[in-house]
CSV table of C-alpha atoms in Angstrom, one decimal:
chain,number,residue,atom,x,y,z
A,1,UNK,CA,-1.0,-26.1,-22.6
A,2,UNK,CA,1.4,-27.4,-20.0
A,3,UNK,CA,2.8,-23.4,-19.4
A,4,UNK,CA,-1.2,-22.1,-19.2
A,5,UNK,CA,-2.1,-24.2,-16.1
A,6,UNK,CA,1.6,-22.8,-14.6
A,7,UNK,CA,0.4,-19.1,-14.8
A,8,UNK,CA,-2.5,-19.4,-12.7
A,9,UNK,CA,-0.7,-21.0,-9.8
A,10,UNK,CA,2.5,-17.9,-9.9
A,11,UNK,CA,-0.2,-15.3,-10.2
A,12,UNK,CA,-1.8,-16.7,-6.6
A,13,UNK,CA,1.9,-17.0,-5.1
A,14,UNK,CA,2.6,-13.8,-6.0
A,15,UNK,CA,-1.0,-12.4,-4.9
A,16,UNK,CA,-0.6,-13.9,-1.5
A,17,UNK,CA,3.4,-13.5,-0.7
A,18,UNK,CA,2.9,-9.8,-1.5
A,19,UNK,CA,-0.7,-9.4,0.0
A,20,UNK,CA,1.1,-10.6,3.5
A,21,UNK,CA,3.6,-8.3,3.0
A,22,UNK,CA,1.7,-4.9,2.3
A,23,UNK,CA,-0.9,-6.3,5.5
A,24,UNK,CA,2.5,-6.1,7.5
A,25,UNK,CA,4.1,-2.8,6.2
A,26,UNK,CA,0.7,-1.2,6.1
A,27,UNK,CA,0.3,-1.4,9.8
A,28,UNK,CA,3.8,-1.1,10.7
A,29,UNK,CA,3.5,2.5,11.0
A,30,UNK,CA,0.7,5.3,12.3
A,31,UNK,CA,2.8,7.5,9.6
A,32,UNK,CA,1.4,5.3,7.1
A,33,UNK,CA,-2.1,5.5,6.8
A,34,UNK,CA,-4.5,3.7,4.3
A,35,UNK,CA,-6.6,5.6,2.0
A,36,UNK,CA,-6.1,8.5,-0.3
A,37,UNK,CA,-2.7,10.2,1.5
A,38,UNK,CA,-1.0,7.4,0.8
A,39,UNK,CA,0.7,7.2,-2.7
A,40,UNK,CA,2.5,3.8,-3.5
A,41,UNK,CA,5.3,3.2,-6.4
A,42,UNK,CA,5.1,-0.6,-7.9
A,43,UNK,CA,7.6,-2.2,-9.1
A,44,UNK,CA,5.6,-5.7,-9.3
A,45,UNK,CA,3.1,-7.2,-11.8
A,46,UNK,CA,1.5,-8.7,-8.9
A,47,UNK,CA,0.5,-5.6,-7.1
A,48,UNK,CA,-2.3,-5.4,-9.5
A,49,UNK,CA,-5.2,-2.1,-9.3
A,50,UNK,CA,-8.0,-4.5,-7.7
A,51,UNK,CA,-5.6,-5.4,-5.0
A,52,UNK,CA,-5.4,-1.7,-4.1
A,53,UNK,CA,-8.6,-0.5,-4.4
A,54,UNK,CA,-9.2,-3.5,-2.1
A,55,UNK,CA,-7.3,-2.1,0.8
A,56,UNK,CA,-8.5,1.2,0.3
A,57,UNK,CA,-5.3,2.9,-2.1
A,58,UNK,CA,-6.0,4.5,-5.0
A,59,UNK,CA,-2.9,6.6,-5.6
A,60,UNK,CA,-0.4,4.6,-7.5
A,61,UNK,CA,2.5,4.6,-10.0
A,62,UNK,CA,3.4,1.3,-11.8
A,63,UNK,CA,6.5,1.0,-13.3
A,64,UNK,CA,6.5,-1.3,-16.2
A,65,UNK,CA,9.3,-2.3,-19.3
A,66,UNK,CA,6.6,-3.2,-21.9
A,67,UNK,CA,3.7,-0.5,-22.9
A,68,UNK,CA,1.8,-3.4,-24.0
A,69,UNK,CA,1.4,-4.7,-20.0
A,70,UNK,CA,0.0,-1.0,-19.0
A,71,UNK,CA,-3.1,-2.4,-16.7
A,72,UNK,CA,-6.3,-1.4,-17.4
A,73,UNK,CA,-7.8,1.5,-15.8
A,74,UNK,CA,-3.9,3.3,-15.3
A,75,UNK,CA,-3.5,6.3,-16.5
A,76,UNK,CA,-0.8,8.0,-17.8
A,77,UNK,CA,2.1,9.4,-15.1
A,78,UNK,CA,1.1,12.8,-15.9
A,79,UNK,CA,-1.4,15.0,-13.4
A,80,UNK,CA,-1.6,15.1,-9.8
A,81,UNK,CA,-5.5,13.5,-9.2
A,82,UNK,CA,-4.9,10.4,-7.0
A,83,UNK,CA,-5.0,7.4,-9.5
A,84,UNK,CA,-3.4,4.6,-10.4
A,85,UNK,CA,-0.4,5.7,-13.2
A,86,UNK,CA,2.0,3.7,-15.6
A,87,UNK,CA,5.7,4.8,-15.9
A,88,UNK,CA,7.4,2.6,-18.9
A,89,UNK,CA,10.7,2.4,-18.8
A,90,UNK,CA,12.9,1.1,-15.4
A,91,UNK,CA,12.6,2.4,-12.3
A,92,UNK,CA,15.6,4.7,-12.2
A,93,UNK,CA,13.9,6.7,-14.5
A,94,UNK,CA,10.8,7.6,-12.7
A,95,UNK,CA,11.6,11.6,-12.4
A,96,UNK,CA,11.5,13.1,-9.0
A,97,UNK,CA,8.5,15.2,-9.6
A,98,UNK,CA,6.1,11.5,-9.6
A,99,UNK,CA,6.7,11.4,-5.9
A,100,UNK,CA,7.3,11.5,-2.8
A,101,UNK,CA,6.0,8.0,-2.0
A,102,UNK,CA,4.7,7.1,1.5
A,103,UNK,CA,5.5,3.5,0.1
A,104,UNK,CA,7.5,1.3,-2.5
A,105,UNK,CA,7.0,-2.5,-3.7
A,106,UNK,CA,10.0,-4.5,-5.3
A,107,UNK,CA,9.8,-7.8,-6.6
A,108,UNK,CA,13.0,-9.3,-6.6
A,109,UNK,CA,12.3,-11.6,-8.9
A,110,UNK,CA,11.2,-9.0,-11.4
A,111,UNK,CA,14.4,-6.4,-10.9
A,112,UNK,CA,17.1,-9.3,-10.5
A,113,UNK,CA,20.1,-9.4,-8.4
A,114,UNK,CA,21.8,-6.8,-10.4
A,115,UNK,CA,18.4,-4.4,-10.5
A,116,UNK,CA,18.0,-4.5,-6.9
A,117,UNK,CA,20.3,-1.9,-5.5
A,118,UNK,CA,19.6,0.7,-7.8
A,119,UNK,CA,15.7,0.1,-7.7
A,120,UNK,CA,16.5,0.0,-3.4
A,121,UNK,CA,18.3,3.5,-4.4
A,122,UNK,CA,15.7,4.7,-5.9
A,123,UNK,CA,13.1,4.2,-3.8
A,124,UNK,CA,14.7,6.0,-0.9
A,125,UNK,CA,15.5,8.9,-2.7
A,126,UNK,CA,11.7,9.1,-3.5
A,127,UNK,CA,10.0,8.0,-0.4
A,128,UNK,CA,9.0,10.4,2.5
A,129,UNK,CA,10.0,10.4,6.1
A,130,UNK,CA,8.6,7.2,8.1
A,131,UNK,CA,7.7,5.7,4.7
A,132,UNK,CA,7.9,1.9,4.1
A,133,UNK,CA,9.4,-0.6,1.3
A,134,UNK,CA,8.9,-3.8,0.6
A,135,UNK,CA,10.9,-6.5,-1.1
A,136,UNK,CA,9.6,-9.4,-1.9
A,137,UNK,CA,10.1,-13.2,-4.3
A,138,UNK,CA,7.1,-13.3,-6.3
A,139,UNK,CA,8.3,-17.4,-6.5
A,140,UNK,CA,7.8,-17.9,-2.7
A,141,UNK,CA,11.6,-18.5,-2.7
A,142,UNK,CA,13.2,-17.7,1.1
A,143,UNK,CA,14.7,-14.2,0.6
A,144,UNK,CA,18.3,-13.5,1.5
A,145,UNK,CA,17.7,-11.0,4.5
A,146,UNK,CA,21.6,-10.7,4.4
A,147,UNK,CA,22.2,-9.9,0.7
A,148,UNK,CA,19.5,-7.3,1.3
A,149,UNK,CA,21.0,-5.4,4.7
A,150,UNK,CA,24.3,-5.5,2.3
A,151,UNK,CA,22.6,-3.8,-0.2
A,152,UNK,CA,21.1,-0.6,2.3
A,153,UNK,CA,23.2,-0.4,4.3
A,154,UNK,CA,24.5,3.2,2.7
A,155,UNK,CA,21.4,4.0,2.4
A,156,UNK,CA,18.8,6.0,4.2
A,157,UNK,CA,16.5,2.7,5.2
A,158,UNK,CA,16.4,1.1,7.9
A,159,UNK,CA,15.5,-2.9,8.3
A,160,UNK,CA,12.5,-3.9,10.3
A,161,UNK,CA,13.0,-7.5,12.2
A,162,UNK,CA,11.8,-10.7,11.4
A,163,UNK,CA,9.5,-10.7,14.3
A,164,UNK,CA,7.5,-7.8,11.9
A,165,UNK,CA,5.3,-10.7,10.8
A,166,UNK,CA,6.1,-11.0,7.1
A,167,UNK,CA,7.2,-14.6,6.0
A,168,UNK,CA,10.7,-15.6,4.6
A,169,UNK,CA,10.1,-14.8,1.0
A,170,UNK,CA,9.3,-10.8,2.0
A,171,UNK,CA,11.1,-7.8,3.7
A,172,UNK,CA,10.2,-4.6,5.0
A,173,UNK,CA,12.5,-1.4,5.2
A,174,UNK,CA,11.8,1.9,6.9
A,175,UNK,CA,13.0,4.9,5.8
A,176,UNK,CA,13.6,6.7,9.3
A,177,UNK,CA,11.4,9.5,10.5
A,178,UNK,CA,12.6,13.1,10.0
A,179,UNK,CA,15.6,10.7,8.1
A,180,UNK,CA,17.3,10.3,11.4
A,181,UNK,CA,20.6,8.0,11.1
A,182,UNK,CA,19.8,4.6,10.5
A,183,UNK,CA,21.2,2.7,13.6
A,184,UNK,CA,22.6,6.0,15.0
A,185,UNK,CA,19.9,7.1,18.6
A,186,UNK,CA,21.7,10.5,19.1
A,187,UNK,CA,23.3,13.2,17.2
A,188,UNK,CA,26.8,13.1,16.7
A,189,UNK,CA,28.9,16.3,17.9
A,190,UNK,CA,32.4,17.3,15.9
A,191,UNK,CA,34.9,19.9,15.6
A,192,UNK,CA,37.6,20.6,13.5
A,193,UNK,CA,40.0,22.6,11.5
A,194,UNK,CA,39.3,23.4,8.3
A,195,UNK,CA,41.5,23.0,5.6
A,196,UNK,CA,42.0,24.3,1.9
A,197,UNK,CA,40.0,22.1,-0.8
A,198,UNK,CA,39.6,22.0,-4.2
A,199,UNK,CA,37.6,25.1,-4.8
A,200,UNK,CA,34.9,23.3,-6.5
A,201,UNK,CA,32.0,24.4,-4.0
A,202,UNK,CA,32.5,27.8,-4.8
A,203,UNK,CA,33.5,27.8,-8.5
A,204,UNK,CA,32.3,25.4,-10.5
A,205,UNK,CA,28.9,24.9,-8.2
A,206,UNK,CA,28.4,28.4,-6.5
A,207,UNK,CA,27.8,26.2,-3.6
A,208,UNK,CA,30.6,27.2,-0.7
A,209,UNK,CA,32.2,24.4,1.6
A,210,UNK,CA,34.2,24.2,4.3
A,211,UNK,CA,36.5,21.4,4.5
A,212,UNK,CA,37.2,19.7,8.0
A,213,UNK,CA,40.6,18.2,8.6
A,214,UNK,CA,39.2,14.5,8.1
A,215,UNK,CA,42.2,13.4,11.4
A,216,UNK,CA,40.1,15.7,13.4
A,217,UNK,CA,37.1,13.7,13.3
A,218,UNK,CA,37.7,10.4,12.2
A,219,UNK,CA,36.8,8.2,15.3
A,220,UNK,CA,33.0,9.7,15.1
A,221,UNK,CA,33.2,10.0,11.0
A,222,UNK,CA,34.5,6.4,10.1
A,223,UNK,CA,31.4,4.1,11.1
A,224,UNK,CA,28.9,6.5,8.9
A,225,UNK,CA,28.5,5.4,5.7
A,226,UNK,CA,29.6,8.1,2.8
A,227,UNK,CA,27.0,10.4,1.8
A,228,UNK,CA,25.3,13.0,2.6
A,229,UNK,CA,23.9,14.6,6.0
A,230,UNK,CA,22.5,17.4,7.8
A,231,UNK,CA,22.5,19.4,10.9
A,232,UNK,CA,23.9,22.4,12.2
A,233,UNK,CA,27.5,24.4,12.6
A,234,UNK,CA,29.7,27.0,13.8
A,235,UNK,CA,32.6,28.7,12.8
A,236,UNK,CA,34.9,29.4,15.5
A,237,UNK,CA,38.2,31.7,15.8
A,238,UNK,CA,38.2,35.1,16.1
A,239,UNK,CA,37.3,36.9,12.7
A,240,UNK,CA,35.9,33.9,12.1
A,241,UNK,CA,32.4,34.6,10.6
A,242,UNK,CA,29.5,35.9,13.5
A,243,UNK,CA,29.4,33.0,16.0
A,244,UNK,CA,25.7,32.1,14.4
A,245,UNK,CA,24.7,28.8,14.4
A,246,UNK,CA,23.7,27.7,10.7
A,247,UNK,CA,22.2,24.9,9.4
A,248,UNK,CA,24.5,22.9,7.4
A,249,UNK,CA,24.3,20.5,4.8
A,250,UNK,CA,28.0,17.7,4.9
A,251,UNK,CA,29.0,15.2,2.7
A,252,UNK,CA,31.2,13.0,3.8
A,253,UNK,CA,33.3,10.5,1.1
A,254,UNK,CA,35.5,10.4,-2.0
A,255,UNK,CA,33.6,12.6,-4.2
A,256,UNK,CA,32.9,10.2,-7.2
A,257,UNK,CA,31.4,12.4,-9.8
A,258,UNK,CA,34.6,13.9,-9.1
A,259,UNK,CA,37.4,10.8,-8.8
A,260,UNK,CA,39.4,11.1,-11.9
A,261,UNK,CA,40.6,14.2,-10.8
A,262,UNK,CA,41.1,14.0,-7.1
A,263,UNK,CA,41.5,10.8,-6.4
A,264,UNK,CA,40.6,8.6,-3.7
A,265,UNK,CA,41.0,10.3,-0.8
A,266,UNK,CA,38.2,11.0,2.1
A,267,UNK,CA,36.6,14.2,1.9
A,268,UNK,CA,34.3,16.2,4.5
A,269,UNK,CA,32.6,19.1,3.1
A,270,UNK,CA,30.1,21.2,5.1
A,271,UNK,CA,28.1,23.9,3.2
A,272,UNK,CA,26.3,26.4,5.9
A,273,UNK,CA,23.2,27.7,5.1
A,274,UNK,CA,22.6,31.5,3.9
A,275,UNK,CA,25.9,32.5,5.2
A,276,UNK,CA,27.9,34.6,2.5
A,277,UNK,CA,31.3,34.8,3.5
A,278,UNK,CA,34.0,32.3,2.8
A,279,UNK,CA,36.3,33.2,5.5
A,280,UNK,CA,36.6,29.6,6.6
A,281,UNK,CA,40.1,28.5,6.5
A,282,UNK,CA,42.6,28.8,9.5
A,283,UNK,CA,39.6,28.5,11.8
A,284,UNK,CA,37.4,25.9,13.6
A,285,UNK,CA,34.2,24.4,12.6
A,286,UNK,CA,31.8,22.8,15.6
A,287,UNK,CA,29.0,20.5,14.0
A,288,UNK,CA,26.4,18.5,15.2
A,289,UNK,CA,25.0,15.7,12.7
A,290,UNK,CA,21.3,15.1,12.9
A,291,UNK,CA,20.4,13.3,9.8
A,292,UNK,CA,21.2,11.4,6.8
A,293,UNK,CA,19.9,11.7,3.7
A,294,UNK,CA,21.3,9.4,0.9
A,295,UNK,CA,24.6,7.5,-0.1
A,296,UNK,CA,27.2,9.1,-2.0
A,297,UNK,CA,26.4,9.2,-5.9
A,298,UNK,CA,27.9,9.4,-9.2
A,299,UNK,CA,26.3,11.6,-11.3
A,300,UNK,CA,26.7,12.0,-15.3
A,301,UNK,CA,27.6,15.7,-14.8
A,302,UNK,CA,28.1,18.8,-13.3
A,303,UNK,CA,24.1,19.6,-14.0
A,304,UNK,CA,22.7,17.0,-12.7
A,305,UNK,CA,24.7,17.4,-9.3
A,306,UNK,CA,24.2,20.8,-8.6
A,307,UNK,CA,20.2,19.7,-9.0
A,308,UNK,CA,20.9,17.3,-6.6
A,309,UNK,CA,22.6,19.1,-4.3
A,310,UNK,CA,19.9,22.0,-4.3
A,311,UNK,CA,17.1,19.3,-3.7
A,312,UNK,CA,19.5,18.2,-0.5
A,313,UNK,CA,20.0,21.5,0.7
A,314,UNK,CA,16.0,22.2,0.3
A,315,UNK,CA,14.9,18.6,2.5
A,316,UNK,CA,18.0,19.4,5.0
A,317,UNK,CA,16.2,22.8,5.6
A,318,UNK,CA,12.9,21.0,5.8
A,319,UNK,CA,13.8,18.6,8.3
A,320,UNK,CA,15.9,20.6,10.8
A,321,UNK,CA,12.8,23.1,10.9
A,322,UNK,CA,11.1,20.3,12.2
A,323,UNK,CA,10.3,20.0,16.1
A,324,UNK,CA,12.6,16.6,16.2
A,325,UNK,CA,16.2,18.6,15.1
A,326,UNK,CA,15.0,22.3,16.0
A,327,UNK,CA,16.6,22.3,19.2
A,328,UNK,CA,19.3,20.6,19.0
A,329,UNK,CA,21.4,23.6,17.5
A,330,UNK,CA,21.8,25.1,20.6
A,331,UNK,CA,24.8,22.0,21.5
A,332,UNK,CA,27.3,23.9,19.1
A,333,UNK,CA,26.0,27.3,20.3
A,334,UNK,CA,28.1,26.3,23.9
């Protein structure tokens, strides 16, 4: 009897901690707007389908462990009619094709410390450009703003301020328009020589890299966090390739999926865009880095990192069509 009068008062706590929060993260943004665009991915019990269809969102995909807590009036995940949806299982196994999200909800409490970074993960990998997430205590407990900003910061999310207007026991992260570098206001500009490499990119992923001499750059390349980027290049050096600029897709780190072979050593890889030769070596490579798009991964195999790596090169190309990163090519055409 004593636990039944406890349930009533957490289900309010929750109900108004994350209400504040979603109030905040809602209007945070004009990118973000209320209604049937907007498609949200839960992972809290108290972000419940009234609540939504309250402030006006019907498009949402609840992730739950137990089938038995599916909430009335979800559907199941498959179909693309705006609805609310239940995914059982954790959140890391939501498959891609569920989103892109123009927002995500993470109760802390729910996920644990331990669940937090790969449910943050997650997220970003799913959410679109200018999207928002927010992480909240479902207890009312203060949350650690610091063990969060550890948590992201390799990731493509950027953290709003406390003067956003959320209380202690809620945060809200961005993930940056046209993924622009977290922290970073310009576009960083390198060159450098490119070296031999492992030969991977060409033969075990049909994907061709060029390999900067990490010395070259290191003063620009050390404060980014490893992972992967985007942006533009071009080869330099006579007989080097036509002079074109390309858009290019870099990873930047120690290769994890890849570590028991290699080691740890830093890496920079840059694959250009629809350019067929593989003359790169014994020339120059000017870049310019415009964006970011997630942290450096390890993935269970081959397979599932070439996927990944085509679903990077295809958002790279996206973005740097865009009006934002467009023009900025023409700094490594000089």
């Amino acid at each position: 009897r004593r636990a039944s009068r406890r349930a009533p008062r957490c289900r309010v706590t929750q109900h108004l901690a994350l209400k504040r929060a979603l109030d905040v993260a809602l209007g945070a943004t004009e990118s973000v707007a209320l209604g049937a665009p907007m498609r949200i991915l839960n992972v809290s019990s108290g972000l419940t389908i009234d609540l939504l269809r309250g402030m006006g969102v019907e498009d949402v995909l609840s992730v739950v462990a137990d089938p038995e807590a599916v909430a009335s009036g979800a559907h199941t995940p498959m179909g693309n009619d705006a609805a609310p949806r239940t995914w059982v299982g954790d959140v890391t196994s939501v498959p891609p094709y569920m989103g892109p999200f123009s927002m995500a909800v993470i109760d802390q409490d729910r996920v644990g410390n331990d669940g937090l970074r790969p449910a943050l993960l997650k997220a970003s990998l799913m959410m679109r450009p200018g999207g928002h997430v927010v992480v909240y205590t479902s207890e009312g407990r203060a949350m650690n703003r610091d063990g969060v900003e550890n948590v992201v910061r390799d990731m493509c999310l950027e953290v709003l301020g406390e003067g956003a207007g959320v209380g202690e026991d809620a945060m809200i992260l961005r993930v940056p328009e046209n993924f622009a570098i977290p922290n970073v206001t310009s576009p960083i500009f390198l060159e450098a020589e490119v070296v031999a490499g492992y030969g991977r990119g060409s033969k075990q992923l049909g994907v061709p890299t060029a390999n900067l001499k990490p010395a070259d750059v290191r003063a620009k390349t050390s404060p980014l966090p490893h992972g992967v980027y985007f942006g533009f290049a071009r080869l330099l050096g006579e007989g080097k390739g036509d002079g074109a600029v390309r858009k290019m897709v870099m990873n930047i780190g120690k290769r994890p999926t890849f570590v028991k072979e290699n080691g740890p050593e830093e890496s920079i890889e840059v694959h250009l865009m629809d350019y067929e030769g593989c003359d790169f070596y014994g020339g120059r490579l000017a870049v310019v880095i415009c964006g970011f798009l997630r942290p450096e991964i390890k993935f269970d195999g081959l397979d599932a990192l070439l996927n990944r790596i085509k679903t990077d090169i295809g958002m790279a190309r996206s973005q740097l069509d865009s009006e934002r990163w467009s023009q900025i090519g023409a700094g490594v055409a000089r």
